[in-house]
Structure formats: C-alpha cells, structure tokens
CSV table of C-alpha atoms in Angstrom, one decimal:
chain,number,residue,atom,x,y,z
A,96,MET,CA,-23.6,62.7,9.2
A,97,THR,CA,-20.3,61.3,8.0
A,98,THR,CA,-17.1,63.3,8.2
A,99,VAL,CA,-14.4,63.5,5.6
A,100,GLY,CA,-12.1,61.8,8.0
A,101,GLU,CA,-14.4,58.8,8.3
A,102,LEU,CA,-14.5,58.6,4.4
A,103,VAL,CA,-10.7,58.8,4.3
A,104,ARG,CA,-10.4,56.0,6.9
A,105,PHE,CA,-12.8,53.8,4.9
A,106,LEU,CA,-11.0,54.3,1.6
A,107,GLU,CA,-7.6,53.7,3.2
A,108,SER,CA,-8.8,50.5,4.9
A,109,LYS,CA,-9.1,49.2,1.3
A,110,ALA,CA,-6.1,50.9,-0.3
A,111,PRO,CA,-3.7,52.0,2.5
A,112,LEU,CA,-1.6,55.1,1.7
A,113,GLY,CA,1.5,53.2,2.6
A,114,THR,CA,1.2,51.2,-0.5
A,115,GLN,CA,1.4,54.1,-2.9
A,116,GLU,CA,4.5,54.5,-5.0
A,117,SER,CA,7.3,56.8,-3.6
A,118,TYR,CA,6.6,59.4,-6.4
A,119,ASP,CA,2.9,59.6,-5.7
A,120,ASN,CA,0.8,62.1,-3.8
A,121,SER,CA,-2.4,60.2,-2.8
A,122,GLY,CA,-4.5,61.2,0.2
A,123,LEU,CA,-6.5,64.2,1.4
A,124,LEU,CA,-5.0,67.1,-0.6
A,125,VAL,CA,-7.5,69.9,0.2
A,126,GLY,CA,-10.0,70.3,3.0
A,127,SER,CA,-10.5,69.4,6.7
A,128,ARG,CA,-11.1,65.8,8.1
A,129,ASP,CA,-13.6,67.3,10.5
A,130,ALA,CA,-15.9,68.6,7.7
A,131,LEU,CA,-19.3,67.0,7.4
A,132,ILE,CA,-20.0,65.4,4.0
A,133,GLU,CA,-23.0,66.7,2.0
A,134,GLY,CA,-22.2,64.8,-1.2
A,135,VAL,CA,-19.3,63.1,-3.0
A,136,LEU,CA,-18.4,63.5,-6.6
A,137,LEU,CA,-16.3,60.7,-8.2
A,138,SER,CA,-14.0,61.4,-11.1
A,139,LEU,CA,-10.9,60.2,-12.7
A,140,ASP,CA,-9.2,63.6,-12.6
A,141,CYS,CA,-9.7,66.8,-10.7
A,142,THR,CA,-9.9,70.1,-12.7
A,143,GLU,CA,-11.6,73.4,-12.4
A,144,ALA,CA,-14.5,72.0,-14.4
A,145,ILE,CA,-14.8,69.1,-12.0
A,146,VAL,CA,-14.8,71.5,-9.0
A,147,GLN,CA,-17.6,73.5,-10.7
A,148,GLU,CA,-19.6,70.4,-11.2
A,149,ALA,CA,-19.2,69.5,-7.6
A,150,ILE,CA,-20.6,73.0,-6.7
A,151,ASP,CA,-23.5,72.6,-9.1
A,152,LYS,CA,-24.3,69.1,-7.6
A,153,ASN,CA,-24.0,70.2,-4.0
A,154,CYS,CA,-21.0,67.9,-3.4
A,155,ASN,CA,-18.4,69.2,-1.0
A,156,VAL,CA,-16.0,66.3,-1.5
A,157,ILE,CA,-14.3,65.2,-4.7
A,158,VAL,CA,-12.7,61.8,-4.8
A,159,SER,CA,-10.5,61.5,-7.9
A,160,HIS,CA,-8.0,58.8,-9.0
A,161,HIS,CA,-5.3,61.2,-10.2
A,162,PRO,CA,-3.9,63.7,-7.6
A,163,ILE,CA,-4.4,67.4,-8.7
A,164,ILE,CA,-1.4,68.2,-6.6
A,165,PHE,CA,1.4,66.0,-7.8
A,166,LYS,CA,4.5,68.1,-7.2
A,167,GLY,CA,5.1,70.6,-4.5
A,168,LEU,CA,3.2,73.9,-4.7
A,169,LYS,CA,5.3,76.9,-3.8
A,170,SER,CA,2.6,79.4,-4.4
A,171,LEU,CA,-1.2,79.7,-5.0
A,172,THR,CA,-1.5,82.6,-7.6
A,173,GLY,CA,-3.6,80.9,-10.2
A,174,LYS,CA,-0.8,80.8,-12.7
A,175,ASN,CA,-1.7,77.3,-14.0
A,176,TYR,CA,-4.6,74.8,-14.0
A,177,VAL,CA,-3.4,73.1,-10.8
A,178,GLU,CA,-3.3,76.3,-8.7
A,179,LYS,CA,-6.6,77.4,-10.2
A,180,THR,CA,-8.3,74.2,-9.3
A,181,VAL,CA,-7.0,74.2,-5.8
A,182,ILE,CA,-7.9,77.9,-5.2
A,183,LYS,CA,-11.5,77.2,-6.5
A,184,ALA,CA,-11.9,74.2,-4.2
A,185,ILE,CA,-10.7,76.2,-1.2
A,186,LYS,CA,-12.9,79.1,-1.9
A,187,HIS,CA,-16.0,76.8,-2.0
A,188,ASP,CA,-15.0,74.6,0.9
A,189,ILE,CA,-14.6,71.5,-1.2
A,190,ALA,CA,-12.4,68.7,0.0
A,191,ILE,CA,-10.3,66.8,-2.6
A,192,TYR,CA,-9.1,63.3,-2.0
A,193,ALA,CA,-6.9,61.3,-4.4
A,194,ILE,CA,-6.6,57.6,-4.4
A,195,HIS,CA,-4.0,56.8,-7.0
A,196,THR,CA,-1.2,54.2,-7.1
A,197,ASN,CA,-2.4,52.7,-3.8
A,198,LEU,CA,-5.5,51.8,-5.7
A,199,ASP,CA,-3.5,50.7,-8.7
A,200,ASN,CA,-1.4,48.3,-6.5
A,201,TYR,CA,-4.4,46.7,-4.7
A,202,LEU,CA,-5.5,43.3,-5.9
A,203,PHE,CA,-9.2,44.3,-6.0
A,204,GLY,CA,-8.4,47.8,-7.3
A,205,VAL,CA,-8.2,49.5,-10.6
A,206,ASN,CA,-6.7,46.6,-12.6
A,207,TYR,CA,-9.2,44.1,-11.1
A,208,LYS,CA,-11.9,46.3,-12.5
A,209,ILE,CA,-10.2,46.4,-15.9
A,210,GLY,CA,-9.8,42.6,-15.9
A,211,SER,CA,-13.5,42.1,-15.4
A,212,LEU,CA,-14.2,44.3,-18.4
A,213,LEU,CA,-11.7,42.4,-20.4
A,214,GLY,CA,-13.6,39.1,-19.8
A,215,LEU,CA,-10.7,37.4,-18.0
A,216,LYS,CA,-10.7,34.8,-15.3
A,217,ASN,CA,-8.0,33.6,-12.8
A,218,LEU,CA,-7.0,37.3,-12.3
A,219,ARG,CA,-3.7,37.8,-10.4
A,220,ILE,CA,-1.0,40.4,-9.8
A,221,LEU,CA,1.4,40.6,-12.7
A,222,ALA,CA,4.4,42.0,-10.6
A,223,PRO,CA,3.7,41.3,-6.9
A,224,THR,CA,5.4,43.5,-4.4
A,225,SER,CA,8.3,42.1,-2.4
A,226,GLY,CA,9.5,43.3,1.0
A,227,ASN,CA,6.0,44.3,2.2
A,228,LEU,CA,5.5,41.3,4.5
A,229,PHE,CA,6.8,40.9,8.1
A,230,LYS,CA,6.7,38.0,10.5
A,231,ILE,CA,6.0,38.8,14.2
A,232,ILE,CA,7.2,36.2,16.7
A,233,VAL,CA,6.0,36.6,20.3
A,234,PHE,CA,6.3,34.4,23.4
A,235,VAL,CA,3.0,34.2,25.4
A,236,PRO,CA,1.9,32.2,28.5
A,237,LEU,CA,-0.3,29.3,27.4
A,238,GLU,CA,-3.6,30.6,28.8
A,239,TYR,CA,-3.2,33.9,26.9
A,240,VAL,CA,-2.3,32.6,23.5
A,241,ASP,CA,-5.9,32.8,22.1
A,242,ALA,CA,-6.4,36.3,23.3
A,243,VAL,CA,-3.1,37.6,21.8
A,244,ARG,CA,-3.6,35.7,18.5
A,245,ASP,CA,-7.2,37.1,18.2
A,246,ALA,CA,-6.0,40.7,18.9
A,247,MET,CA,-3.2,40.5,16.4
A,248,SER,CA,-5.5,38.9,13.7
A,249,GLN,CA,-8.2,41.6,14.2
A,250,ASN,CA,-5.6,44.2,13.5
A,251,GLY,CA,-4.3,42.9,10.2
A,252,ALA,CA,-2.0,40.0,11.0
A,253,GLY,CA,-2.4,36.3,9.9
A,254,GLN,CA,-3.7,36.8,6.3
A,255,ILE,CA,-2.0,34.6,3.7
A,256,GLY,CA,-3.6,34.7,0.3
A,257,ASN,CA,-7.3,33.9,0.7
A,258,TYR,CA,-6.9,32.6,4.2
A,259,ASP,CA,-7.0,34.6,7.4
A,260,GLN,CA,-6.2,33.9,11.1
A,261,CYS,CA,-3.1,32.0,10.0
A,262,SER,CA,-0.6,31.4,12.7
A,263,PHE,CA,2.0,28.9,14.0
A,264,SER,CA,2.6,28.0,17.6
A,265,ALA,CA,5.1,25.8,19.4
A,266,SER,CA,5.6,25.3,23.1
A,267,GLY,CA,8.8,25.8,25.2
A,268,THR,CA,10.1,27.1,28.5
A,269,GLY,CA,10.9,30.8,29.0
A,270,THR,CA,13.1,32.1,31.8
A,271,PHE,CA,13.4,35.5,33.4
A,272,ARG,CA,14.4,37.1,36.7
A,273,ALA,CA,12.5,40.2,38.0
A,274,MET,CA,14.9,42.9,39.1
A,275,GLU,CA,14.3,45.9,41.4
A,276,GLY,CA,11.5,48.2,40.0
A,277,ALA,CA,9.9,45.4,37.9
A,278,GLN,CA,6.3,44.4,38.4
A,279,PRO,CA,6.3,40.8,37.2
A,280,PHE,CA,3.1,39.1,36.0
A,281,VAL,CA,4.5,35.8,37.4
A,282,GLY,CA,7.6,35.0,39.5
A,283,LYS,CA,9.2,36.7,42.4
A,284,HIS,CA,11.8,39.5,42.6
A,285,GLY,CA,15.3,38.2,42.5
A,286,GLU,CA,14.5,34.7,41.7
A,287,LEU,CA,14.9,32.9,38.3
A,288,HIS,CA,11.5,31.9,37.0
A,289,ARG,CA,10.6,29.3,34.5
A,290,GLU,CA,7.3,29.6,32.6
A,291,GLN,CA,5.7,27.3,30.0
A,292,GLU,CA,5.2,29.6,27.0
A,293,ILE,CA,4.0,29.4,23.4
A,294,ARG,CA,6.0,30.8,20.6
A,295,LEU,CA,3.3,32.4,18.4
A,296,GLU,CA,4.1,33.5,14.8
A,297,LEU,CA,1.9,35.5,12.5
A,298,VAL,CA,2.6,37.4,9.2
A,299,CYS,CA,1.4,40.9,8.5
A,300,ARG,CA,1.8,43.6,5.8
A,301,LYS,CA,4.0,46.7,6.4
A,302,GLU,CA,1.0,49.1,6.6
A,303,HIS,CA,-0.5,47.0,9.5
A,304,LEU,CA,2.8,46.4,11.4
A,305,ASN,CA,2.5,49.2,14.0
A,306,GLN,CA,-1.2,48.5,14.9
A,307,VAL,CA,-0.5,44.7,15.1
A,308,ILE,CA,2.4,45.2,17.5
A,309,ASN,CA,0.3,47.7,19.6
A,310,ALA,CA,-2.6,45.2,19.7
A,311,MET,CA,-0.2,42.4,20.7
A,312,LYS,CA,1.2,44.5,23.6
A,313,ALA,CA,-2.3,45.5,24.8
A,314,SER,CA,-3.4,41.9,25.0
A,315,HIS,CA,-0.2,40.4,26.4
A,316,PRO,CA,-0.1,40.0,30.2
A,317,TYR,CA,3.7,40.6,30.6
A,318,GLU,CA,5.1,43.9,31.7
A,319,GLU,CA,7.9,43.4,29.1
A,320,GLU,CA,6.9,41.3,26.0
A,321,ALA,CA,9.6,39.3,24.2
A,322,PHE,CA,9.0,39.5,20.5
A,323,ASP,CA,10.8,39.6,17.2
A,324,VAL,CA,9.9,41.3,13.9
A,325,ILE,CA,11.4,39.8,10.8
A,326,ALA,CA,11.3,41.3,7.3
A,327,LEU,CA,10.3,38.7,4.7
A,328,HIS,CA,11.2,38.6,1.0
A,329,ASN,CA,8.1,36.7,0.0
A,330,GLN,CA,5.9,38.2,-2.7
A,331,ASP,CA,2.6,39.7,-1.6
A,332,PRO,CA,-0.2,38.2,-3.8
A,333,PHE,CA,-2.5,41.1,-2.8
A,334,GLN,CA,-0.3,44.0,-3.8
A,335,GLY,CA,1.7,44.9,-6.9
A,336,ALA,CA,1.6,46.3,-10.4
A,337,GLY,CA,-0.5,45.2,-13.3
A,338,MET,CA,-2.5,42.0,-13.6
A,339,ILE,CA,-2.7,38.9,-15.8
A,340,GLY,CA,-5.5,36.5,-16.5
A,341,GLU,CA,-6.9,34.1,-19.1
A,342,LEU,CA,-9.9,34.1,-21.5
A,343,GLU,CA,-12.4,31.3,-21.1
A,344,GLN,CA,-11.6,30.2,-24.6
A,345,PRO,CA,-8.8,31.3,-27.1
A,346,GLN,CA,-10.0,34.1,-29.3
A,347,ASN,CA,-9.0,35.6,-32.6
A,348,ALA,CA,-6.5,38.3,-31.8
A,349,LEU,CA,-8.0,41.0,-34.1
A,350,GLU,CA,-11.5,40.3,-33.1
A,351,TYR,CA,-10.5,40.5,-29.4
A,352,LEU,CA,-8.8,43.8,-30.0
A,353,GLN,CA,-12.0,45.0,-31.6
A,354,PHE,CA,-13.9,43.9,-28.6
A,355,VAL,CA,-11.5,45.8,-26.3
A,356,LYS,CA,-11.9,48.9,-28.4
A,357,ARG,CA,-15.7,48.8,-28.0
A,358,GLN,CA,-15.5,47.9,-24.4
A,359,PHE,CA,-13.3,50.9,-23.5
A,360,ASN,CA,-14.7,53.2,-26.1
A,361,CYS,CA,-11.3,53.9,-27.5
A,362,GLY,CA,-10.7,56.5,-30.2
A,363,VAL,CA,-7.9,54.2,-31.5
A,364,VAL,CA,-6.0,51.1,-30.5
A,365,ARG,CA,-2.3,51.2,-31.3
A,366,HIS,CA,-0.8,47.8,-31.4
A,367,THR,CA,2.3,45.8,-32.6
A,368,GLN,CA,2.2,43.2,-35.3
A,369,ILE,CA,-0.3,40.4,-34.7
A,370,ILE,CA,2.1,37.5,-34.3
A,371,LYS,CA,-0.5,35.0,-33.1
A,372,GLU,CA,-3.9,34.4,-34.6
A,373,GLN,CA,-5.3,33.2,-31.3
A,374,ILE,CA,-4.8,34.7,-27.9
A,375,LYS,CA,-5.7,33.3,-24.4
A,376,THR,CA,-3.4,34.8,-21.8
A,377,VAL,CA,-3.7,38.6,-21.4
A,378,ALA,CA,-1.6,40.9,-19.2
A,379,PHE,CA,-2.6,44.5,-18.6
A,380,CYS,CA,-2.0,47.6,-16.6
A,381,GLY,CA,-4.2,50.7,-16.2
A,382,GLY,CA,-2.5,54.0,-17.1
A,383,SER,CA,1.2,53.9,-18.0
A,384,GLY,CA,2.4,50.3,-17.8
A,385,SER,CA,5.2,49.9,-20.3
A,386,PHE,CA,7.6,49.0,-17.4
A,387,LEU,CA,5.7,45.7,-17.0
A,388,LEU,CA,6.4,44.3,-20.5
A,389,SER,CA,9.2,42.1,-19.3
A,390,GLN,CA,6.9,40.5,-16.7
A,391,ALA,CA,4.2,40.0,-19.2
A,392,LYS,CA,6.7,38.2,-21.5
A,393,THR,CA,8.1,36.1,-18.6
A,394,GLN,CA,4.6,34.9,-17.7
A,395,LYS,CA,3.9,34.0,-21.4
A,396,ALA,CA,1.1,36.5,-22.0
A,397,ASP,CA,-0.1,36.5,-25.6
A,398,LEU,CA,-1.2,40.2,-25.3
A,399,PHE,CA,-0.2,43.1,-23.2
A,400,ILE,CA,-2.7,46.0,-22.8
A,401,THR,CA,-1.9,49.4,-21.3
A,402,GLY,CA,-1.6,53.1,-22.2
A,403,ASP,CA,1.0,55.8,-22.8
A,404,TYR,CA,3.2,53.6,-25.0
A,405,LYS,CA,6.1,55.5,-26.8
A,406,TYR,CA,7.2,54.8,-30.3
A,407,HIS,CA,10.4,53.1,-29.5
A,408,GLU,CA,8.9,51.1,-26.7
A,409,PHE,CA,6.8,49.2,-29.3
A,410,PHE,CA,10.0,47.6,-30.6
A,411,ASP,CA,10.5,46.0,-27.2
A,412,ALA,CA,7.8,43.5,-28.1
A,413,GLU,CA,10.5,41.9,-30.2
A,414,GLY,CA,8.0,39.5,-31.9
A,415,GLU,CA,7.3,37.7,-28.7
A,416,ILE,CA,4.0,39.3,-27.6
A,417,VAL,CA,1.3,41.7,-29.0
A,418,VAL,CA,1.3,45.1,-27.3
A,419,ALA,CA,-1.8,47.2,-27.4
A,420,ASP,CA,-2.1,50.8,-26.3
A,421,ILE,CA,-5.7,51.8,-25.6
A,422,GLY,CA,-5.0,55.1,-24.0
A,423,HIS,CA,-4.4,56.3,-20.4
A,424,TYR,CA,-7.8,57.8,-19.8
A,425,GLU,CA,-9.6,55.0,-21.6
A,426,SER,CA,-8.0,52.3,-19.5
A,427,GLU,CA,-8.8,53.9,-16.2
A,428,GLN,CA,-12.2,55.5,-16.9
A,429,PHE,CA,-14.2,53.0,-14.9
A,430,THR,CA,-12.3,53.7,-11.7
A,431,PRO,CA,-15.2,56.0,-10.4
A,432,ILE,CA,-17.6,53.0,-10.8
A,433,LEU,CA,-15.2,50.9,-8.6
A,434,LEU,CA,-15.2,53.5,-5.9
A,435,ALA,CA,-19.0,53.8,-6.0
A,436,GLU,CA,-19.3,50.0,-5.6
A,437,TRP,CA,-17.1,50.3,-2.5
A,438,LEU,CA,-19.1,53.2,-1.0
A,439,ASN,CA,-22.4,51.4,-1.6
A,440,GLN,CA,-21.0,48.6,0.7
A,441,LYS,CA,-20.8,51.2,3.5
A,442,ASN,CA,-23.8,52.6,5.3
A,443,ILE,CA,-23.4,56.1,3.9
A,444,THR,CA,-25.4,59.2,4.7
A,445,PHE,CA,-24.5,61.3,1.7
A,446,ALA,CA,-25.2,61.4,-2.0
A,447,VAL,CA,-22.6,59.8,-4.4
A,448,ARG,CA,-22.5,61.2,-7.9
A,449,PHE,CA,-20.4,60.6,-11.0
A,450,ALA,CA,-18.7,63.4,-12.7
A,451,GLU,CA,-20.2,63.9,-16.2
A,452,THR,CA,-17.4,66.3,-17.3
A,453,SER,CA,-14.9,64.5,-19.5
A,454,THR,CA,-11.3,65.1,-18.3
A,455,ASN,CA,-9.6,63.3,-21.2
A,456,PRO,CA,-7.1,65.7,-22.6
A,457,VAL,CA,-6.6,63.6,-25.7
A,458,ASN,CA,-9.0,64.0,-28.7
A,459,TYR,CA,-9.2,62.0,-31.9
A,460,LEU,CA,-10.3,63.0,-35.4
C-alpha cells in the first residue's frame, strides 16, 4: 500500500513546496506521513462537510487546493469552521494535504488547466519568477565529467525551457598541493600537482539546489571539490503567476465571454467596457489575480480573466483591456481534475474520488 509520505513526495515532485508564496501554507497540514492510504478525496476546499464526505467514501486522505489552516492556530476548541474541520479530521484519522500557490505557480498547474478550458494555444507564464535559478560551476577531472554531469542532471540540474541535460564545459589546468592530513585522489603530499580538468556548468532551480550539490559531491572523485554557486536573474519559464495565450482565430468579445461563462458555469461574469469587438490574446489567473493586470497590459492582452476583482480595481483597465471577473471558485473548480490526471499517471494502490459537496461560499439569485 502507498503511504501518505509517498503521495506527498509525488505531488511535491510536480509542485515543490519551495515554490509557494511566502504567505501560503501548503503541505501536509493534518496526519502522519507513515499512514497507509485507503482512499483519496480531491476537493478545492476542505470543510467539515468535505471531511464527512471523506468518511462516507472511506477516504482517509483529503487533497485540497486551498489550505484549511492558513493562519496560525493557537487553540483547537471548535470556535470556528477551521478548528471544527481540523478536529473532525483528527478524530477520524484523516490526513489533509493542501497544494495551493505552488500549484498556481507551476507551468503545468492550475492555470494551464484553465488555459486548456479557455481554448488557448501557445500557453506561457504571464509573470515568470526571477531569482529562482542558480548556476553551479564545478571543476572535474576529464574521465569523471560524464558521471558528474549525469548525477547532477538526474537530480534536477540542466533543464532550460523544454530541453534537459543542458551543460557547458571547457578544459583547463587545475593546481593544488596536498597538505598533512589530506587524502588526495591524485598527486603527492607536499608537492604542487597540475591536473587537466573540465569546468562544468549547469543551471538548476532553487528547490533542487541542495540535492544537485549533494549528487555532485557524491559522484566527484576529489576529497575537496572546487565549485561555485551563482544566483541568476534570468526569468524561469516554468514558474510564475498567471498565464497568457492566443485563440486560434480572433473571436467576437461578447460571444467569447458567453463561452467562458458556459465553460466555467458562472453565475455571472462581471466585466469592464468592451473596447474591442474582436479578441485574440487572453491573459488569465485562477483565483485572485488583479495584481497581474499591468503584466497583461504590457503583453498586449485583449482580455484579462480572473476572480475577486474589487469595484475600484475595474477602473485600472483604463480603456486599454477588457477585464472579466468569473469568480474565485469558478476559475479554480477544475483543479481536482488536474490532480486526478496526475495521480492516474502514477501506479496507485488506492481509490481516488472527487468531492461532490460544493464548497463555493458565493451564491447567485
């Protein structure tokens, strides 16, 4: 049987916890990593009703998008819905795992799923993350270069865009002298040694940095490896907020908004003035994405779709772009389907079920 810890490792191999926003609380919130999984219930939110549904469906793990514990808990007395939900889960030995902004920020995460439903092509991150990439430079004896490169690549280094095992190498001469207490791989104690070495360079993401360095050290023959780690300012095309893409053909703006309303089963679509009859480039962000409006404008989007837009924020469109608010829940409601698609790629030994309880707190007349 599969353990909760194995499930956690699989999900975090896709959307590492290190990529969540600083304010977030993704991860295993309730339960033991050692528990054996009987069944997994997938939901957008975790509430008392969702916990009860997990009990009824013999699922002892809930994987939700939104974390039920978002701020620190100082007591568990059942005084609000958060505490009641956590207490109920603990009483019934149900683990709760949240995969929130780390899933939002992943290229093939929440927004990618939304983009496919919007009928867009050429999907890419709207606001790519910067400062997430590092270059590792290590000096290796010629005959060990392939082994070191392979070890680093297998642990997350060397991926640039849609290419992997990317590296650069240049030859040179390294010098060193082994002092008392050293156990040199080559050379003699007290003598200056010259060795033909290769300068090997690979790029990796921050979340893989430690494991790449450990793999490099484990595969390197020297007692003391000479290496550098350099922070890069390059944008990461695989990580960031929101997405943007194009329609196959320009479409009438109102007709496309009607399509979006049907596709996401929206009670209402609030939008700014239709300033263009035809639209082709669409920017979007699941959940609350008003902070991305400037990026959508900069990249010449005709339409920006998100949720949770406030009254005064609509004025920020300034006649340059159409803003459409389809609702927070509505925009992210297909996230459990994305998670199920991931789990179906894995050789699982447990049942995966979708929550049938609607957790949308907003109703429409």
